[in-house]
XYZ file of C-alpha atoms in Angstrom:
312
model
C 0.073 5.735 38.941
C -2.629 6.762 36.490
C -3.587 6.153 32.893
C -3.524 9.321 30.836
C -5.056 10.054 27.471
C -2.792 10.781 24.533
C -3.625 14.481 24.856
C -2.653 14.482 28.528
C 0.574 12.670 27.846
C 1.618 15.168 25.190
C 0.968 18.030 27.610
C 2.781 16.250 30.459
C 5.877 15.508 28.375
C 5.963 19.064 26.998
C 5.794 20.583 30.475
C 8.449 18.213 31.821
C 10.691 19.363 28.988
C 10.056 22.983 29.979
C 8.568 23.907 26.625
C 5.665 26.126 25.742
C 3.166 25.103 23.090
C 4.693 27.723 20.815
C 8.271 26.474 21.232
C 7.231 22.861 20.614
C 5.256 23.922 17.554
C 8.294 25.751 16.202
C 10.429 22.604 16.433
C 7.733 20.643 14.607
C 7.189 23.341 11.948
C 3.490 23.578 12.792
C 1.243 26.171 14.403
C 0.820 26.500 18.214
C -2.907 26.059 17.592
C -2.220 22.525 16.305
C -0.397 21.631 19.534
C -3.282 23.108 21.508
C -5.751 20.879 19.639
C -3.673 17.799 20.465
C -3.621 18.661 24.164
C -7.364 19.328 24.207
C -8.022 15.997 22.514
C -9.500 17.602 19.394
C -7.027 15.899 17.062
C -3.957 13.647 17.181
C -0.612 13.815 15.356
C 0.154 11.456 12.482
C 2.654 8.615 12.909
C 5.646 10.611 11.653
C 4.843 13.517 13.970
C 4.560 11.119 16.934
C 8.040 9.859 16.118
C 9.370 13.416 16.003
C 7.563 14.253 19.260
C 9.231 11.306 20.969
C 12.649 12.532 19.832
C 12.088 16.151 20.880
C 10.563 15.285 24.273
C 13.042 12.436 24.963
C 10.412 9.766 25.520
C 9.833 6.322 24.053
C 7.246 6.182 21.287
C 5.226 3.725 23.412
C 4.792 6.488 26.013
C 1.994 7.980 23.911
C -0.161 4.847 24.135
C -3.339 5.366 26.127
C -2.878 1.900 27.608
C 0.411 2.721 29.337
C 0.403 3.945 32.901
C 1.839 7.371 33.550
C 3.440 8.836 36.646
C 5.123 12.052 37.584
C 8.455 10.249 37.737
C 8.378 8.406 34.433
C 9.868 11.338 32.507
C 12.653 12.127 34.972
C 16.155 11.780 33.604
C 18.194 9.127 35.408
C 21.930 9.225 34.668
C 23.754 5.930 34.371
C 26.865 5.108 36.349
C 29.966 3.324 35.228
C 29.180 0.348 37.492
C 25.899 -1.483 37.851
C 25.030 -3.520 40.946
C 23.752 -7.088 40.638
C 20.237 -6.082 41.729
C 20.184 -3.176 39.254
C 21.318 -5.500 36.482
C 18.499 -7.916 37.343
C 15.964 -5.094 37.090
C 17.399 -3.983 33.744
C 17.303 -7.545 32.388
C 13.659 -7.934 33.376
C 12.645 -4.535 32.028
C 13.022 -5.396 28.366
C 10.973 -3.095 26.140
C 7.649 -4.574 25.059
C 6.771 -4.816 21.363
C 5.528 -1.549 19.882
C 1.781 -1.247 20.297
C -0.396 -0.862 17.239
C -1.419 2.658 18.180
C -1.877 4.517 14.909
C -4.246 2.431 12.825
C -6.643 4.803 11.078
C -5.481 7.572 8.736
C -8.819 7.935 6.982
C -9.957 11.402 6.010
C -6.437 12.798 6.389
C -4.587 15.452 4.394
C -1.325 13.593 3.697
C -0.251 14.896 0.307
C 3.509 14.462 -0.278
C 3.909 12.725 3.092
C 7.006 10.550 3.527
C 6.016 7.006 4.534
C 9.073 5.402 2.942
C 10.431 2.323 4.706
C 7.767 2.151 7.410
C 6.145 -1.078 8.631
C 2.422 -0.412 8.970
C 0.168 -3.457 8.770
C -3.637 -3.285 8.522
C -3.800 0.510 8.362
C -6.727 2.415 6.877
C -6.131 5.191 4.344
C -9.718 5.750 3.257
C -11.009 9.033 1.863
C -7.580 10.631 2.236
C -5.451 12.988 0.168
C -2.297 10.983 -0.543
C -1.304 12.759 -3.720
C 2.450 12.255 -4.371
C 2.887 10.433 -1.039
C 6.040 8.308 -0.809
C 5.395 4.698 0.285
C 8.580 3.340 -1.291
C 10.020 0.322 0.516
C 7.176 0.308 3.059
C 5.430 -2.823 4.345
C 1.686 -2.084 4.169
C 0.427 -5.669 4.455
C -3.340 -5.835 4.968
C -3.932 -2.095 4.595
C -6.877 -0.516 2.777
C -7.086 2.459 0.438
C -10.655 3.403 -0.480
C -11.943 6.486 -2.292
C -8.606 8.252 -1.848
C -6.580 10.594 -4.039
C -3.301 8.730 -4.581
C -2.164 10.424 -7.774
C 1.565 10.179 -8.530
C 2.201 8.216 -5.333
C 5.415 6.203 -5.093
C 4.884 2.505 -4.288
C 8.268 1.346 -5.587
C 9.428 -1.701 -3.619
C 6.347 -1.519 -1.381
C 4.804 -4.676 0.097
C 1.097 -4.561 -0.802
C 0.260 -8.117 0.267
C -3.464 -8.509 1.113
C -4.081 -4.804 0.495
C -7.383 -3.513 -0.893
C -7.430 -0.503 -3.228
C -11.017 0.401 -4.105
C -12.360 3.390 -6.059
C -9.087 5.328 -5.859
C -7.482 7.884 -8.131
C -4.127 6.228 -8.883
C -3.255 8.262 -11.968
C 0.505 8.109 -12.687
C 1.274 6.133 -9.533
C 4.521 4.140 -9.674
C 4.778 0.410 -8.864
C 8.353 -0.673 -9.623
C 9.376 -4.004 -8.034
C 6.302 -3.770 -5.831
C 5.160 -6.913 -3.991
C 1.640 -7.897 -5.064
C 0.186 -10.955 -3.317
C -3.627 -11.214 -3.083
C -3.777 -7.461 -3.701
C -7.160 -6.171 -4.855
C -7.589 -3.255 -7.282
C -11.231 -2.475 -7.980
C -13.070 0.368 -9.721
C -9.936 2.521 -9.671
C -8.417 4.912 -12.208
C -4.904 3.743 -13.106
C -4.351 5.981 -16.130
C -0.627 6.543 -16.559
C 0.214 4.282 -13.604
C 3.308 2.160 -14.232
C 3.858 -1.450 -13.118
C 7.394 -2.615 -13.856
C 9.598 -5.596 -12.921
C 6.826 -6.926 -10.674
C 5.296 -10.343 -10.068
C 1.557 -10.228 -9.423
C 0.339 -13.314 -7.531
C -3.386 -14.026 -6.995
C -4.105 -10.344 -7.639
C -7.520 -9.010 -8.678
C -7.750 -6.100 -11.109
C -11.507 -6.108 -11.552
C -13.868 -3.504 -13.016
C -10.877 -1.222 -13.469
C -9.940 1.140 -16.297
C -6.473 -0.004 -17.430
C -6.489 1.500 -20.916
C -3.585 3.846 -20.262
C -1.795 1.789 -17.627
C 1.782 0.669 -18.359
C 2.947 -2.902 -17.653
C 6.610 -3.674 -18.305
C 8.501 -6.930 -17.610
C 5.768 -8.249 -15.324
C 4.735 -11.815 -14.490
C 1.050 -12.520 -13.802
C 0.183 -15.628 -11.791
C -3.387 -16.327 -10.715
C -4.442 -12.782 -11.695
C -8.081 -11.931 -12.418
C -8.773 -9.093 -14.889
C -12.535 -9.689 -14.834
C -14.635 -6.900 -16.395
C -11.672 -4.530 -16.743
C -10.949 -2.378 -19.764
C -7.565 -3.334 -21.257
C -8.105 -1.785 -24.688
C -4.852 -1.037 -26.497
C -2.634 -2.345 -23.683
C 0.829 -3.673 -24.473
C 1.760 -6.899 -22.644
C 4.567 -7.826 -25.017
C 7.040 -10.409 -23.716
C 5.289 -10.892 -20.374
C 4.068 -14.152 -18.830
C 0.551 -15.208 -17.793
C -0.112 -18.314 -15.694
C -3.618 -19.251 -14.469
C -4.907 -15.827 -15.512
C -8.497 -14.792 -16.266
C -9.384 -12.078 -18.771
C -13.053 -13.068 -18.558
C -15.502 -10.446 -19.790
C -12.669 -7.948 -20.182
C -12.409 -5.409 -22.977
C -9.290 -6.272 -25.000
C -9.681 -4.371 -28.264
C -6.291 -3.932 -29.981
C -4.370 -5.343 -26.994
C -0.924 -6.742 -27.853
C 0.580 -9.940 -26.427
C 3.508 -10.225 -28.836
C 6.081 -12.706 -27.546
C 4.066 -13.347 -24.370
C 3.823 -16.736 -22.618
C 0.443 -18.261 -21.679
C -0.349 -21.243 -19.454
C -3.958 -22.005 -18.540
C -5.306 -18.553 -19.487
C -9.010 -17.837 -20.010
C -10.452 -15.209 -22.339
C -14.092 -16.287 -21.977
C -16.981 -13.847 -21.488
C -19.187 -14.181 -18.424
C -22.217 -15.056 -20.528
C -22.671 -16.429 -24.065
C -20.117 -15.483 -26.724
C -21.550 -12.816 -29.036
C -20.454 -11.689 -32.499
C -19.150 -8.509 -30.893
C -16.948 -10.531 -28.547
C -15.648 -12.622 -31.471
C -14.643 -9.418 -33.238
C -12.915 -8.124 -30.108
C -10.783 -11.267 -29.816
C -9.820 -10.992 -33.473
C -8.227 -7.581 -32.821
C -5.782 -8.980 -30.247
C -2.220 -9.530 -31.441
C -0.617 -12.843 -30.370
C 2.310 -12.816 -32.839
C 5.303 -14.725 -31.471
C 3.424 -15.793 -28.350
C 3.908 -19.206 -26.711
C 1.006 -21.021 -25.094
C -0.028 -24.394 -23.725
C -2.368 -26.621 -25.710
C -5.496 -25.819 -23.689
C -5.120 -22.058 -24.006
C -4.369 -22.483 -27.710
C -7.471 -24.636 -28.214
C -9.736 -22.215 -26.347
C -8.624 -19.275 -28.506
C -8.657 -21.280 -31.716
C -12.192 -22.376 -30.945
C -13.468 -18.794 -31.048
C -11.712 -17.935 -34.284
C -8.589 -16.112 -33.067
C -5.694 -15.937 -35.553
C -2.919 -18.051 -34.043
C -0.759 -18.668 -37.116
C 2.360 -17.151 -35.506
C 1.896 -18.794 -32.097
C 4.115 -21.582 -30.709
C 2.517 -24.384 -28.685
C 4.481 -25.417 -25.575
């Protein structure tokens, strides 16, 4: 028995299947040169290609792990019989498949535009400095993953679990976040122009130092969210709810909170309140909003017009 590298295992499985590099490449819709690079260890396939490789070469996905031992016999086909002896059954019972190893962790610096990641479970992955334009992450579980300095324009995150994910300095123009799960998610220094958040509950999320001027929020609930130092000028939050939320030092010129609900919400600047900040708060529309007494008092104390607000 010996431990093979991923490149060696790809070559071994291909040869066992009686395929040339060219024929394997044709089934994968890639160039033979790409297969050659895998087998020389110059590059590795992405997670979806590994899954397709396993299907084509009739091996388990775990076979490609560098930590698994490899032998000349492990790829041989063994037909099953109609009857199984007691000793064979004991072996089968004890040979339960082990949990899938976390093999493919780092996708940084990858060209993954329009890639289909829908429905995958991929915790703690890295997608840094990658081209993910129009990638489909819908329904995926990406808990703990990071996206930094990546092009994620028009990506689909509908129904995606982004718990504990970090998204820093990304281009997220026109990305879609419908019914997305946001728990302790961090958005920082990113461009979200045209991005749409709808029917989502954001819990303990940070949207700091981020340009949100042209972002769309519809039917969202914000709980424990921090908008510190973000630009929310002209945003429409009508009818949405805010609980334990901070808008501290944010730019809120002409923002609208018509019919919104507020509980324990702070609009304070980081430093002393200036005349400019007073004037900014006066441009915010709170018509028809409902708020607790403390939030009401804090806004009233800095001169905000609250004549059409209901105290709850």
